mmCIF file of C-alpha atoms in Angstrom:
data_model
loop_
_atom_site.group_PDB
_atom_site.id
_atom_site.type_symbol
_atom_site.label_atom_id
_atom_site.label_comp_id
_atom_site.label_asym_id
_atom_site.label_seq_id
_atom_site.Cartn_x
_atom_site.Cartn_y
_atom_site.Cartn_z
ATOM 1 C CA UNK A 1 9.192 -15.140 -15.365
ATOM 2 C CA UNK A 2 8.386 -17.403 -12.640
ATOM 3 C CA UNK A 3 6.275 -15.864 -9.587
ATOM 4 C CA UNK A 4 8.098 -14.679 -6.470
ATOM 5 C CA UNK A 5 8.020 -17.771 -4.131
ATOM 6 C CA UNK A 6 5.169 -16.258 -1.766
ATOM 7 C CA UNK A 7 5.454 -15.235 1.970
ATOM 8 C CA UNK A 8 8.412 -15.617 3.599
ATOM 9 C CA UNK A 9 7.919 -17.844 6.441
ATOM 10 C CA UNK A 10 10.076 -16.993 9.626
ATOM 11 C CA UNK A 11 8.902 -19.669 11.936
ATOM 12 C CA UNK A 12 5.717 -21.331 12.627
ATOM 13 C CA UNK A 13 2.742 -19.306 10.522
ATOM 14 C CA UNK A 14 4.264 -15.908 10.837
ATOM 15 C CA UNK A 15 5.637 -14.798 7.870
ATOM 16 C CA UNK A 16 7.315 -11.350 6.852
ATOM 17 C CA UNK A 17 4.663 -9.103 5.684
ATOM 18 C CA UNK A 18 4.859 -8.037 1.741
ATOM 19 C CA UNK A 19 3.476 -5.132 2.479
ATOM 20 C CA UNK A 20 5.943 -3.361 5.512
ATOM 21 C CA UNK A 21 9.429 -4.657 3.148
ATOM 22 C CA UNK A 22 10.918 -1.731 1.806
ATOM 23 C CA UNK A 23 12.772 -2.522 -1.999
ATOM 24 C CA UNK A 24 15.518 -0.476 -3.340
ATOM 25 C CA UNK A 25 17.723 -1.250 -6.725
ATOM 26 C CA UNK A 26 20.877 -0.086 -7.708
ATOM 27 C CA UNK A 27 23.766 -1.179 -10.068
ATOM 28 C CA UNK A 28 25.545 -4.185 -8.318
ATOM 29 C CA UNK A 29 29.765 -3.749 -8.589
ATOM 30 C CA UNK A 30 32.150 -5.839 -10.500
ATOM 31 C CA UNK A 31 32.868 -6.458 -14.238
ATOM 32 C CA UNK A 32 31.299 -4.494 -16.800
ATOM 33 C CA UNK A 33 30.015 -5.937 -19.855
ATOM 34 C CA UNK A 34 26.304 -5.506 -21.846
ATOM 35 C CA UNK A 35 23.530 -3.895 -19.939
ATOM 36 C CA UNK A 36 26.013 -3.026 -17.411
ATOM 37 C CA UNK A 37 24.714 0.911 -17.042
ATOM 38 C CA UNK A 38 21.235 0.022 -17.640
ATOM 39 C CA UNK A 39 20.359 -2.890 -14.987
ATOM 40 C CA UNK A 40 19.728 -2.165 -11.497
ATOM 41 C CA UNK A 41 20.537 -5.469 -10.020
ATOM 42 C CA UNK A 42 21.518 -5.176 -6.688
ATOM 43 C CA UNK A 43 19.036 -5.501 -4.404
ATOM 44 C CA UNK A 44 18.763 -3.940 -0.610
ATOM 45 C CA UNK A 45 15.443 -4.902 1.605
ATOM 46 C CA UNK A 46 14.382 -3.057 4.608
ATOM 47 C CA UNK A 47 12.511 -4.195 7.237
ATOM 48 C CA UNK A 48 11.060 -1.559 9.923
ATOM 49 C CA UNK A 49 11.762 -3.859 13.069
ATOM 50 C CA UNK A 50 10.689 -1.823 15.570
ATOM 51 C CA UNK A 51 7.307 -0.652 14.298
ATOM 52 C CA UNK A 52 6.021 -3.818 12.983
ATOM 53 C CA UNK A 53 3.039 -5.850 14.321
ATOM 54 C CA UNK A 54 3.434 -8.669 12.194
ATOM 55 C CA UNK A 55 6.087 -10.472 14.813
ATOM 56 C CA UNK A 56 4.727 -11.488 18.230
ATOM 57 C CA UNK A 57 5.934 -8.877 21.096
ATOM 58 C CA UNK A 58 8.071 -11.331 22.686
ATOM 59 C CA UNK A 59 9.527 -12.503 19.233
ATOM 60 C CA UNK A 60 10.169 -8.830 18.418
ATOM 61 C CA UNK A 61 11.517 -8.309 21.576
ATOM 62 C CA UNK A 62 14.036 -10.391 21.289
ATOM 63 C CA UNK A 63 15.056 -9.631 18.058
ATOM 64 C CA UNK A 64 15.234 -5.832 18.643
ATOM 65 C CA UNK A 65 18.018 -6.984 21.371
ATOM 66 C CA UNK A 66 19.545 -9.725 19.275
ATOM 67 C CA UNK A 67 19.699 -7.548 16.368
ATOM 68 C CA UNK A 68 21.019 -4.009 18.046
ATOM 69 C CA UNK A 69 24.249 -4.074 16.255
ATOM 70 C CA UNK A 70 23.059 -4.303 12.676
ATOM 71 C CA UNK A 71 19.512 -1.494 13.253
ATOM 72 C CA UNK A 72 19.713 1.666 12.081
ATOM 73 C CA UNK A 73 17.061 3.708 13.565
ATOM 74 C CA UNK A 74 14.704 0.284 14.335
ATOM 75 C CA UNK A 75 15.233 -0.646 10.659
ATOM 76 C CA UNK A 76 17.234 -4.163 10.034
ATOM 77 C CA UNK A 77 18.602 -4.706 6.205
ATOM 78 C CA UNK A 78 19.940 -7.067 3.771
ATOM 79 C CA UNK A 79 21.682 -6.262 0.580
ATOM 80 C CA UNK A 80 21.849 -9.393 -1.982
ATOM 81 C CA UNK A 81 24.035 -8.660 -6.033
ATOM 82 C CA UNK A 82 25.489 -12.450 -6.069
ATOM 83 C CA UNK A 83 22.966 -12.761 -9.209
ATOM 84 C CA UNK A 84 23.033 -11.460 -12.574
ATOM 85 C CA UNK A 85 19.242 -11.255 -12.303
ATOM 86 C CA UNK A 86 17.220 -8.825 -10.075
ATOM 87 C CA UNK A 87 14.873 -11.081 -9.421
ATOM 88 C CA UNK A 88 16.718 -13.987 -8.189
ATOM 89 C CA UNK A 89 18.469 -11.046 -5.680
ATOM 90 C CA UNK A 90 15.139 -10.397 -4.722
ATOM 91 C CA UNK A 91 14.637 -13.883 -3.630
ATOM 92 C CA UNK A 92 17.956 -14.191 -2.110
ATOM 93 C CA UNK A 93 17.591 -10.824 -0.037
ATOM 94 C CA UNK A 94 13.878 -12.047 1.225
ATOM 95 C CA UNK A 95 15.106 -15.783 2.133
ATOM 96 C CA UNK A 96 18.239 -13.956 4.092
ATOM 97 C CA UNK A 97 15.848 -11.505 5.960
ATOM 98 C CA UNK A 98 13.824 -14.259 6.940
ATOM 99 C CA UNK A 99 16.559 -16.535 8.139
ATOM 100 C CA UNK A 100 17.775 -13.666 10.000
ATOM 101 C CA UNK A 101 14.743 -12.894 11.540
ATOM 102 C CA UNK A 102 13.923 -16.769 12.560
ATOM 103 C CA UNK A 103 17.935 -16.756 14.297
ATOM 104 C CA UNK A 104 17.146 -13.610 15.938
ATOM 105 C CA UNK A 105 13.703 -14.438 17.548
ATOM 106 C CA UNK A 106 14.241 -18.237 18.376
ATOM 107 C CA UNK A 107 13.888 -19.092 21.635
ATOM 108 C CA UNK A 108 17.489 -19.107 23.686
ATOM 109 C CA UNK A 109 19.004 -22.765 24.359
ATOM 110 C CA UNK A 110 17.900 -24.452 27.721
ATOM 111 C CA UNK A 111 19.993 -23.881 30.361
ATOM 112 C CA UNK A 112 22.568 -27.122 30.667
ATOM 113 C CA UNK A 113 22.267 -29.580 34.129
ATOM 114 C CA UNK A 114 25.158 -30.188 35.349
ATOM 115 C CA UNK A 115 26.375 -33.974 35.226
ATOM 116 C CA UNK A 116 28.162 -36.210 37.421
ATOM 117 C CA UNK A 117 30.735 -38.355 36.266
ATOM 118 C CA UNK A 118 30.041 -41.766 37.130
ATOM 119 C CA UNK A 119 32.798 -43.067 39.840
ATOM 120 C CA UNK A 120 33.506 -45.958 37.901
ATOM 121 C CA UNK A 121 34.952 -43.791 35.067
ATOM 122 C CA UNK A 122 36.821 -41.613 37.596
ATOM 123 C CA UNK A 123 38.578 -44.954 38.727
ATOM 124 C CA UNK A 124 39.056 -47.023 35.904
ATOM 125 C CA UNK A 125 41.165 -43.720 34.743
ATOM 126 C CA UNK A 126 43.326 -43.849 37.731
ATOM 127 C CA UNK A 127 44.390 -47.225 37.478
ATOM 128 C CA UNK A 128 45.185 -46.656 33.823
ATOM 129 C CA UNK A 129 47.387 -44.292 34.940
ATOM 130 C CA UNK A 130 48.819 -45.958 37.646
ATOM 131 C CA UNK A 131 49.531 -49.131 35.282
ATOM 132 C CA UNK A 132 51.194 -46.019 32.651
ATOM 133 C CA UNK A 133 53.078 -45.141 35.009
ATOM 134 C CA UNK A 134 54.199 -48.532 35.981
ATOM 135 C CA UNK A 135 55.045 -49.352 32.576
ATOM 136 C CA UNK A 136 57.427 -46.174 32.434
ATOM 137 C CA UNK A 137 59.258 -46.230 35.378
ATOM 138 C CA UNK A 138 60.440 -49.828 34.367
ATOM 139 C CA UNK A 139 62.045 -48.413 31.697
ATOM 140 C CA UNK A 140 64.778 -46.768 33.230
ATOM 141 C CA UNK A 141 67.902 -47.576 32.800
ATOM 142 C CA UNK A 142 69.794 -48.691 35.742
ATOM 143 C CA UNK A 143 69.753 -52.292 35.424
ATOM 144 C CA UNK A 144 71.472 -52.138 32.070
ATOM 145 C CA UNK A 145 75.318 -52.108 31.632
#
């Protein structure tokens, strides 16, 4: 079996620490069929959010107020059973903590500057209309009989 694919990079060089994830295994749902009591392949990860020090304060910060809504005590985590495999859940929970993690502590969006619309524009619109309008109200109908 192949090797895990290393640290899980959020953003930049920090990467989620092997050492603070938390594993747990359990049988995933759906169909039955062989090894189906035997093979714990669903996969939950746990990451203690609000005790780490591997995340920058500001970074962890932000993701402690991002993140609020999914925490339970501090503690963010990610369940993964789309694979047959427990390994390739593995993978799939670690790559979805990290992405999590790199939404939750990116940096918010500069703050939009307001633009003026050029007065050209503004004008060439009105005298579309103008000419629309033109265009309509020679259509009526009094001048035909």
């Amino acid at each position: 079996m192949k090797d895990m694919s290393g640290p899980y990079l959020i953003r930049g060089s920090v990467s989620l620490p092997e050492a603070e994830l938390m594993w747990r295994f359990s049988r995933s749902s759906g169909p039955g069929g062989q090894h189906v009591n035997t093979s714990d392949s669903q996969v939950e990860l746990r990451f203690d959010l609000a005790r780490t020090e591997a995340l920058p304060p500001v970074w962890k910060e932000r993701a402690l107020r991002r993140l609020a809504g999914r925490l339970a005590d501090g503690v963010v985590s990610v369940r993964a059973s789309e694979h047959r495999s427990q390994w390739r859940n593995r993978e799939a929970a670690a790559v979805r903590l990290a992405a999590l993690l790199a939404e939750a502590t990116a940096p918010p969006p500069k703050p939009r500057k307001p633009t003026r619309i050029p007065r050209g524009i503004n004008e060439r619109r009105l005298r579309e209309k103008k000419q629309r309008a033109e265009t309509k109200r020679g259509r009526t109908g009094r001048d035909w009989g």
